[in-house]
Coordinates of C-alpha atoms in Angstrom, one line a residue:
M1 CA -28.8 -43.0 33.7
D2 CA -31.8 -45.0 35.0
H3 CA -32.6 -48.3 33.6
I4 CA -35.6 -47.0 31.7
L5 CA -33.6 -44.4 29.8
Y6 CA -30.8 -46.8 29.3
W7 CA -32.9 -49.3 27.4
N8 CA -34.9 -46.6 25.7
E9 CA -31.6 -45.5 24.2
V10 CA -30.8 -49.0 23.2
A11 CA -34.2 -49.4 21.5
L12 CA -33.8 -46.2 19.6
E13 CA -30.3 -47.3 18.5
A14 CA -31.9 -50.6 17.3
N15 CA -34.3 -48.6 15.2
R16 CA -31.4 -46.5 13.6
R17 CA -29.4 -49.6 13.0
D18 CA -32.3 -51.4 11.4
F19 CA -32.3 -48.7 8.6
S20 CA -28.6 -48.5 8.3
N21 CA -25.6 -50.3 6.8
V22 CA -24.9 -53.8 8.0
P23 CA -21.5 -55.3 7.4
G24 CA -21.5 -57.6 4.4
T25 CA -24.7 -56.2 2.8
D26 CA -25.5 -53.1 0.7
K27 CA -28.9 -52.0 1.9
P28 CA -30.7 -54.8 3.8
S29 CA -34.4 -54.8 4.3
P30 CA -35.3 -53.6 7.8
E31 CA -36.5 -56.3 10.3
Q32 CA -39.1 -53.9 11.6
G33 CA -39.6 -51.8 8.5
G34 CA -41.6 -48.7 7.9
P35 CA -43.4 -46.5 10.5
T36 CA -45.9 -49.2 11.3
L37 CA -43.7 -51.9 12.4
S38 CA -41.1 -49.7 14.0
S39 CA -43.8 -48.1 16.1
R40 CA -45.1 -51.5 17.0
A41 CA -41.7 -52.7 18.0
L42 CA -41.1 -49.7 20.3
A43 CA -44.5 -50.1 21.9
I44 CA -43.7 -53.8 22.6
V45 CA -40.4 -53.1 24.1
H46 CA -41.5 -50.1 26.3
L47 CA -44.6 -51.9 27.5
A48 CA -42.5 -54.9 28.5
M49 CA -40.1 -52.5 30.3
Y50 CA -43.0 -50.8 32.2
D51 CA -44.5 -54.1 33.3
A52 CA -41.1 -55.5 34.5
H53 CA -40.5 -52.4 36.5
A54 CA -44.1 -52.0 37.8
G55 CA -44.3 -55.7 38.7
V56 CA -41.2 -55.5 40.9
V57 CA -41.9 -52.0 42.4
G58 CA -45.6 -52.4 42.8
G59 CA -48.0 -49.9 44.2
A60 CA -51.2 -48.1 43.1
S61 CA -49.3 -45.6 41.0
L62 CA -47.8 -48.4 38.8
P63 CA -50.7 -50.6 37.7
R64 CA -49.7 -53.5 35.6
Y65 CA -50.4 -53.4 31.8
L66 CA -50.8 -57.3 31.5
S67 CA -52.1 -59.2 34.6
A68 CA -49.8 -62.1 33.9
P69 CA -47.2 -63.2 34.9
G70 CA -47.9 -62.6 38.6
S71 CA -45.6 -60.1 40.2
P72 CA -42.8 -61.4 42.5
P73 CA -43.1 -60.9 46.2
P74 CA -42.2 -57.4 47.4
G75 CA -38.5 -56.9 48.0
T76 CA -37.4 -60.1 46.4
A77 CA -36.5 -59.0 42.8
D78 CA -34.3 -56.3 41.4
P79 CA -36.2 -53.9 39.1
A80 CA -33.2 -52.9 36.9
A81 CA -32.4 -56.6 36.3
A82 CA -36.1 -57.2 35.4
V83 CA -36.2 -54.3 32.9
A84 CA -32.9 -55.3 31.4
T85 CA -34.0 -58.8 30.8
A86 CA -37.4 -57.9 29.5
A87 CA -36.0 -55.2 27.1
H88 CA -33.2 -57.5 25.9
A89 CA -35.5 -60.4 25.2
C90 CA -38.0 -58.3 23.2
L91 CA -35.3 -56.6 21.2
A92 CA -33.6 -59.8 20.4
A93 CA -37.0 -61.3 19.3
L94 CA -37.9 -58.3 17.1
Y95 CA -34.3 -57.6 15.8
P96 CA -32.5 -61.0 15.7
R97 CA -29.9 -59.6 13.4
Q98 CA -28.8 -57.2 16.1
K99 CA -28.6 -59.8 19.0
P100 CA -24.8 -59.4 19.5
F101 CA -25.3 -55.6 20.0
F102 CA -28.1 -56.3 22.6
D103 CA -25.9 -58.9 24.3
T104 CA -23.1 -56.3 24.7
K105 CA -25.5 -53.7 26.2
L106 CA -27.0 -56.3 28.6
S107 CA -23.5 -57.4 29.7
A108 CA -22.6 -53.8 30.5
V109 CA -25.3 -53.6 33.1
S110 CA -25.5 -57.2 34.4
V111 CA -23.9 -57.3 37.8
P112 CA -24.6 -59.9 40.6
G113 CA -26.5 -58.7 43.6
V114 CA -29.5 -59.3 45.8
G115 CA -32.7 -60.0 43.8
V116 CA -30.9 -60.1 40.4
P117 CA -31.8 -63.7 39.4
E118 CA -35.4 -63.2 40.6
G119 CA -35.6 -60.0 38.6
Q120 CA -34.2 -61.6 35.5
A121 CA -36.6 -64.5 35.7
F122 CA -39.5 -62.1 36.1
G123 CA -38.3 -59.9 33.3
M124 CA -38.1 -62.9 31.0
A125 CA -41.7 -63.9 31.8
V126 CA -42.8 -60.4 31.1
A127 CA -41.2 -60.3 27.8
Q128 CA -42.6 -63.7 26.8
A129 CA -46.1 -62.5 27.8
I130 CA -45.9 -59.3 25.8
L131 CA -44.5 -61.1 22.7
L132 CA -47.3 -63.8 22.9
D133 CA -49.9 -61.0 23.3
R134 CA -48.7 -59.4 20.1
S135 CA -47.9 -62.6 18.2
G136 CA -51.0 -62.4 16.0
D137 CA -50.3 -58.9 14.6
P138 CA -50.1 -58.7 10.8
G139 CA -47.1 -57.8 9.0
A140 CA -46.6 -54.9 6.5
G141 CA -47.0 -57.0 3.3
A142 CA -49.2 -56.0 0.4
A143 CA -50.0 -59.4 -1.3
G144 CA -53.4 -59.2 -2.6
Y145 CA -53.8 -55.4 -2.6
V146 CA -55.1 -53.9 -5.9
Y147 CA -54.6 -50.2 -6.7
S148 CA -57.6 -48.1 -7.9
N149 CA -57.0 -46.1 -11.1
A150 CA -59.7 -43.6 -10.2
P151 CA -58.8 -39.9 -9.9
G152 CA -58.0 -39.1 -6.4
R153 CA -56.9 -42.6 -5.4
H154 CA -53.4 -43.6 -4.3
R155 CA -51.0 -45.1 -6.9
P156 CA -47.2 -45.6 -7.0
D157 CA -44.9 -42.5 -7.1
P158 CA -44.2 -41.8 -10.8
A159 CA -40.6 -40.8 -9.8
N160 CA -40.1 -44.1 -7.8
P161 CA -42.5 -46.6 -9.5
T162 CA -40.9 -49.7 -8.2
Q163 CA -41.4 -48.8 -4.5
P164 CA -43.2 -51.7 -2.6
L165 CA -46.6 -50.6 -1.1
H166 CA -46.4 -50.4 2.7
A167 CA -48.9 -52.0 5.1
P168 CA -52.3 -51.9 3.3
F169 CA -53.8 -54.4 5.7
Y170 CA -51.9 -53.5 8.9
G171 CA -54.3 -51.0 10.3
K172 CA -57.4 -53.1 9.6
N173 CA -56.1 -56.3 11.1
S174 CA -54.2 -55.1 14.2
K175 CA -55.7 -55.0 17.7
L176 CA -55.1 -51.8 19.5
F177 CA -52.4 -51.5 22.3
A178 CA -54.2 -49.2 24.7
A179 CA -56.8 -47.0 22.9
T180 CA -60.5 -47.8 23.7
A181 CA -62.0 -47.1 20.3
L182 CA -61.2 -47.4 16.6
F183 CA -61.2 -43.6 16.1
G184 CA -62.1 -42.6 12.5
L185 CA -61.7 -39.3 10.5
D186 CA -64.2 -37.4 8.4
A187 CA -63.5 -37.5 4.7
P188 CA -60.9 -35.0 3.4
P189 CA -61.9 -32.1 1.1
A190 CA -63.3 -33.4 -2.2
I191 CA -61.6 -32.7 -5.5
G192 CA -63.2 -29.5 -6.9
S193 CA -63.9 -28.0 -3.4
Q194 CA -62.3 -24.7 -2.4
A195 CA -60.4 -26.4 0.4
Y196 CA -58.9 -28.9 -2.1
K197 CA -58.0 -26.1 -4.5
D198 CA -56.3 -24.2 -1.5
A199 CA -54.3 -27.3 -0.7
L200 CA -53.4 -27.9 -4.3
D201 CA -52.1 -24.3 -4.8
Q202 CA -50.2 -24.5 -1.4
V203 CA -48.3 -27.7 -2.1
R204 CA -47.6 -26.9 -5.7
G205 CA -45.7 -23.8 -4.6
K206 CA -44.4 -24.8 -1.2
G207 CA -43.6 -28.5 -2.0
I208 CA -42.0 -28.3 -5.4
A209 CA -38.6 -29.8 -6.2
P210 CA -35.9 -27.1 -6.0
E211 CA -34.8 -27.6 -9.6
L212 CA -38.3 -26.8 -10.8
M213 CA -38.9 -23.7 -8.7
G214 CA -38.4 -21.5 -11.8
T215 CA -41.3 -23.2 -13.6
L216 CA -43.9 -22.0 -11.1
P217 CA -46.3 -19.3 -12.2
A218 CA -45.8 -16.0 -10.5
T219 CA -49.1 -16.3 -8.7
Y220 CA -47.9 -19.3 -6.6
S221 CA -46.3 -18.8 -3.2
K222 CA -42.9 -20.4 -3.1
R223 CA -41.2 -22.3 -0.2
T224 CA -39.2 -20.0 2.1
V225 CA -35.8 -20.9 3.7
D226 CA -37.6 -21.4 7.1
E227 CA -40.1 -23.8 5.4
A228 CA -37.4 -25.8 3.8
V229 CA -35.7 -26.2 7.1
I230 CA -38.8 -27.3 8.8
G231 CA -39.5 -29.9 6.1
L232 CA -36.0 -31.5 6.5
Y233 CA -35.9 -31.1 10.3
W234 CA -38.9 -33.3 10.9
A235 CA -38.4 -35.9 8.1
Y236 CA -36.8 -39.2 9.4
D237 CA -38.4 -41.0 6.5
G238 CA -36.5 -44.3 7.2
P239 CA -33.1 -43.3 5.6
R240 CA -29.8 -44.8 6.5
E241 CA -28.5 -43.8 9.9
L242 CA -31.7 -42.0 11.0
G243 CA -34.6 -44.4 11.2
T244 CA -38.3 -43.6 11.3
P245 CA -40.5 -40.8 13.0
P246 CA -41.2 -42.8 16.2
R247 CA -37.5 -42.7 16.9
L248 CA -37.5 -38.9 16.5
Y249 CA -40.4 -38.4 18.9
N250 CA -38.8 -40.6 21.5
Q251 CA -35.6 -38.6 21.2
I252 CA -37.5 -35.4 22.1
V253 CA -39.4 -37.2 25.0
R254 CA -35.9 -38.2 26.3
E255 CA -34.8 -34.5 26.4
V256 CA -38.1 -33.6 28.1
A257 CA -37.6 -36.3 30.7
M258 CA -34.1 -35.4 31.4
S259 CA -34.8 -31.7 31.6
K260 CA -37.7 -32.4 34.2
G261 CA -35.4 -34.7 36.3
N262 CA -37.9 -37.5 36.2
T263 CA -37.7 -40.4 38.6
V264 CA -37.4 -43.9 37.3
D265 CA -41.1 -44.6 38.1
Q266 CA -42.0 -41.4 36.1
N267 CA -39.9 -42.5 33.2
A268 CA -41.4 -46.1 33.2
R269 CA -44.9 -44.5 33.0
L270 CA -44.0 -41.7 30.5
F271 CA -42.3 -43.9 28.0
A272 CA -45.0 -46.6 28.2
L273 CA -47.7 -44.1 27.6
V274 CA -45.9 -42.4 24.8
N275 CA -45.0 -45.6 22.9
A276 CA -48.4 -47.2 23.4
A277 CA -49.8 -44.0 21.8
L278 CA -47.3 -44.4 18.9
G279 CA -48.3 -48.0 18.5
D280 CA -51.9 -47.1 18.2
A281 CA -51.2 -44.2 16.0
G282 CA -49.5 -46.5 13.5
I283 CA -52.6 -48.8 13.6
L284 CA -55.3 -46.2 13.4
A285 CA -53.5 -43.9 10.9
W286 CA -52.9 -46.8 8.5
R287 CA -56.5 -48.0 9.0
E288 CA -57.7 -44.6 7.8
K289 CA -55.2 -44.3 5.0
Y290 CA -56.6 -47.4 3.2
I291 CA -60.2 -46.4 4.0
H292 CA -59.8 -43.0 2.3
D293 CA -57.1 -44.0 -0.2
V294 CA -56.1 -40.4 -1.1
W295 CA -53.5 -39.8 -3.7
R296 CA -50.3 -37.8 -3.0
P297 CA -49.6 -34.4 -4.4
V298 CA -47.2 -35.9 -7.0
L299 CA -50.2 -37.4 -8.7
G300 CA -52.7 -34.7 -7.7
V301 CA -50.7 -31.9 -9.3
R302 CA -49.6 -33.9 -12.4
E303 CA -53.1 -35.3 -13.1
H304 CA -55.3 -32.4 -12.0
D305 CA -56.8 -31.9 -15.4
P306 CA -59.6 -34.4 -16.2
S307 CA -57.7 -35.4 -19.3
M308 CA -54.9 -36.8 -17.2
G309 CA -54.5 -40.2 -15.7
P310 CA -55.1 -43.9 -16.5
V311 CA -58.9 -43.6 -16.7
A312 CA -59.2 -39.9 -17.6
P313 CA -62.9 -39.1 -18.1
T314 CA -62.6 -36.1 -20.3
P315 CA -60.5 -35.5 -23.5
R316 CA -59.3 -32.0 -23.7
D317 CA -57.0 -29.8 -25.7
N318 CA -56.8 -26.9 -23.3
I319 CA -55.1 -28.1 -19.9
N320 CA -56.2 -26.6 -16.6
N321 CA -53.5 -24.2 -15.5
D322 CA -53.5 -25.7 -12.0
C323 CA -52.3 -29.0 -13.6
D324 CA -48.5 -29.4 -14.1
P325 CA -47.7 -32.8 -15.7
E326 CA -44.1 -32.5 -15.0
W327 CA -44.4 -31.4 -11.3
L328 CA -42.2 -33.2 -8.8
P329 CA -41.9 -32.7 -5.1
F330 CA -39.0 -31.7 -3.0
G331 CA -39.5 -35.2 -1.5
A332 CA -38.9 -37.2 1.5
P333 CA -35.2 -36.8 1.9
A334 CA -33.0 -39.9 1.1
S335 CA -30.5 -38.8 3.6
N336 CA -27.0 -40.5 3.8
S337 CA -27.5 -42.3 0.5
R338 CA -27.4 -41.4 -3.3
D339 CA -31.0 -42.5 -3.7
R340 CA -33.4 -40.0 -5.0
N341 CA -35.9 -38.2 -2.8
F342 CA -39.2 -40.0 -2.7
T343 CA -43.0 -39.9 -1.9
P344 CA -43.8 -42.5 0.8
P345 CA -45.4 -45.7 -0.6
F346 CA -48.8 -45.4 1.1
P347 CA -51.9 -43.2 0.8
A348 CA -51.7 -39.6 1.9
Y349 CA -54.7 -39.2 4.3
P350 CA -54.1 -38.9 7.2
S351 CA -50.5 -38.0 7.6
G352 CA -48.6 -40.7 9.6
H353 CA -46.1 -38.0 10.7
A354 CA -48.9 -35.8 12.0
T355 CA -50.7 -38.7 13.8
F356 CA -47.5 -39.9 15.4
G357 CA -46.2 -36.5 16.4
A358 CA -49.6 -35.3 17.9
A359 CA -50.1 -38.7 19.8
A360 CA -46.6 -38.8 21.3
L361 CA -46.1 -35.0 22.1
H362 CA -49.6 -34.4 23.3
M363 CA -49.2 -37.4 25.6
V364 CA -46.2 -35.7 27.1
R365 CA -48.3 -32.5 27.5
L366 CA -51.0 -34.5 29.4
F367 CA -48.3 -36.1 31.5
Y368 CA -47.0 -32.8 32.7
G369 CA -50.5 -31.3 33.4
V370 CA -51.6 -29.5 30.2
P371 CA -55.4 -29.8 30.4
K372 CA -57.2 -32.2 28.1
G373 CA -58.5 -30.5 25.0
D374 CA -56.1 -27.5 25.6
C375 CA -54.5 -26.9 22.3
R376 CA -52.8 -23.6 22.9
K377 CA -49.0 -23.1 23.4
D378 CA -47.5 -24.7 26.5
D379 CA -44.3 -24.4 28.5
V380 CA -43.6 -28.1 28.9
Y381 CA -40.5 -28.0 26.8
K382 CA -39.1 -25.3 24.5
G383 CA -35.8 -27.0 23.3
P384 CA -33.3 -26.3 22.0
F385 CA -33.3 -29.6 20.1
V386 CA -31.1 -30.8 17.3
S387 CA -32.8 -33.1 14.7
E388 CA -30.4 -35.7 13.2
E389 CA -31.5 -34.7 9.8
M390 CA -29.7 -31.4 10.5
N391 CA -26.9 -32.2 12.9
G392 CA -23.8 -31.3 11.0
V393 CA -23.2 -35.0 10.1
T394 CA -26.0 -36.2 8.0
Q395 CA -25.6 -35.9 4.2
D396 CA -28.1 -35.1 1.6
N397 CA -28.4 -37.4 -1.4
Q398 CA -25.7 -35.4 -3.3
G399 CA -23.2 -36.1 -0.5
N400 CA -23.4 -32.6 1.0
V401 CA -23.3 -32.4 4.8
R402 CA -26.3 -30.5 6.0
P403 CA -25.4 -27.8 8.7
R404 CA -26.2 -28.3 12.3
H405 CA -29.4 -26.4 13.2
L406 CA -30.2 -25.6 16.9
R407 CA -33.9 -25.1 17.0
K408 CA -36.1 -23.6 19.8
F409 CA -39.8 -23.7 20.2
D410 CA -41.3 -20.7 21.9
D411 CA -44.8 -22.2 22.0
G412 CA -43.5 -25.4 23.3
L413 CA -44.6 -28.9 22.3
W414 CA -47.7 -27.5 20.6
Q415 CA -45.4 -25.6 18.2
M416 CA -43.7 -29.0 17.5
I417 CA -47.1 -30.6 16.8
E418 CA -48.0 -28.0 14.3
E419 CA -44.5 -27.7 12.6
N420 CA -44.3 -31.4 12.2
G421 CA -47.7 -31.4 10.5
F422 CA -46.9 -28.6 8.1
S423 CA -43.4 -30.0 7.4
R424 CA -44.8 -32.7 5.0
V425 CA -46.4 -29.9 2.8
Y426 CA -43.0 -28.2 2.5
L427 CA -41.5 -31.6 1.2
G428 CA -44.4 -31.8 -1.2
V429 CA -45.5 -35.3 0.0
H430 CA -48.7 -34.3 1.7
W431 CA -51.7 -32.0 1.5
F432 CA -52.3 -29.7 4.5
F433 CA -55.6 -31.5 5.2
D434 CA -53.6 -34.7 5.9
A435 CA -52.4 -33.0 9.1
F436 CA -55.4 -30.7 10.0
A437 CA -58.0 -28.4 8.5
L438 CA -57.2 -24.7 8.3
K439 CA -59.1 -21.6 9.3
P440 CA -59.7 -18.8 6.7
N441 CA -56.6 -17.0 8.3
G442 CA -54.4 -20.1 7.6
K443 CA -54.2 -21.1 11.2
T444 CA -54.7 -24.7 12.2
D445 CA -58.2 -25.9 13.1
V446 CA -57.9 -29.1 15.1
K447 CA -61.6 -29.1 16.2
Q448 CA -62.6 -30.4 12.8
N449 CA -62.2 -34.2 12.6
I450 CA -59.8 -33.9 9.7
G451 CA -56.2 -35.1 9.5
G452 CA -53.6 -36.8 11.5
V453 CA -53.3 -34.2 14.4
P454 CA -56.9 -34.5 15.6
L455 CA -56.6 -38.3 15.4
G456 CA -53.3 -38.2 17.4
L457 CA -54.8 -35.9 20.0
K458 CA -57.7 -38.2 20.5
I459 CA -55.4 -41.2 20.8
A460 CA -53.3 -39.5 23.5
E461 CA -56.2 -38.3 25.4
D462 CA -58.1 -41.5 25.3
I463 CA -55.1 -43.6 26.5
F464 CA -54.2 -41.2 29.2
M465 CA -57.8 -40.9 30.6
A466 CA -58.4 -44.7 30.3
G467 CA -55.3 -45.3 32.5
N468 CA -56.1 -42.3 34.8
G469 CA -52.8 -40.9 33.7
K470 CA -50.8 -43.6 35.5
A471 CA -50.0 -46.1 32.8
P472 CA -51.4 -47.6 29.6
K473 CA -54.4 -49.8 30.2
K474 CA -54.5 -52.9 27.8
S475 CA -57.0 -52.3 25.1
T476 CA -59.8 -54.8 24.5
V477 CA -60.4 -53.5 20.9
L478 CA -59.9 -56.2 18.3
P479 CA -59.6 -56.0 14.6
Q480 CA -62.8 -55.6 12.7
P481 CA -64.0 -58.7 10.7

């Protein structure tokens, strides 16, 4: 295994451990919690790995991300030692609780040789530069945030009302990693519009909790077995032993890279591009989430009638039949625990899953030559791939082991992007427009500036083009005042 893949694996294991049991504790708070901070952490680590490798190897095909520190003289430093030191230093700074694990992984690859001390010194300098560059990033805290009680606005999940709100100021106050603009989205369909009604009808039937399926009116289309599998397969909602969506997309990229027989140089570029895109997806998706402040289906279905909700405008004694005040979603799966399934604690629009998945997987498509703007099926990678949500080991929250599911993708990475977007509807935690607009025939319409998939596609294409497809170019876009 090359040194980029080695430390990518360590970084993904750090993400998994961060959301897992730690000896002596019950359920510790993650050090890089939620999709925002975990995508930030992976971006920092992989950009440091890239700069450490590029600074030693040099050449026009490996331009530096940061100009400082200066690269060592050609032939004087070992690239594997530089990458190992940079990755270890960043990981230890981001996940100090796991430092003994990182020390063990570093010891396994630390061997004396020509250029090793020089490589280690350069790698440490790179790590310090990257960490300093991101030292002003905001956390995911919510102090000072006030919920709106207006219909259509996000409020806590009524089935999990004590959940802490995640990252209301993160997107607004973070500078970008590599994107060149603060890409925004058009407003989602308004309550009362036909598109909103279509989304309500879809998620009410497709996303309902299994135990409530029998309460659905006969006119609603129910979730199929295939749709249930898709919902679970793409989840990774921060449960024990699995971690967050950026880990899943990196796992897929690893499979692509190994199937393609990438060189070390190619892997350094690919994983830097992918994780810079994931870092910016976390920033821009969360920026849009709190601009539009759209409620989740669990509130939208339960409070659809104008007599429902904390500031209900209209008293009524004949409830709209599209309203179900006892509706609950299938929910983001609380895998490997006995916690109840849940709705994520942040606004719905756009979907973080959809934005992350489109940014990462479309970046891979661009890297392997799929034309910019081409959203048709591709042949880059068709699987098979096993999600850890369904690997024959992971348990649901009743203690039942889910079966191992070997999934293929005949339409390549584009099928993954679409499935990943739809999956959140099948769990009942998102509206379809959180991922993309739909055409009258039900097919996705990513040409409209609606949802996380168009946002993710723009992020990937912008970063790829800005760096001429070679590597991420450091963004100059700062937070808005």
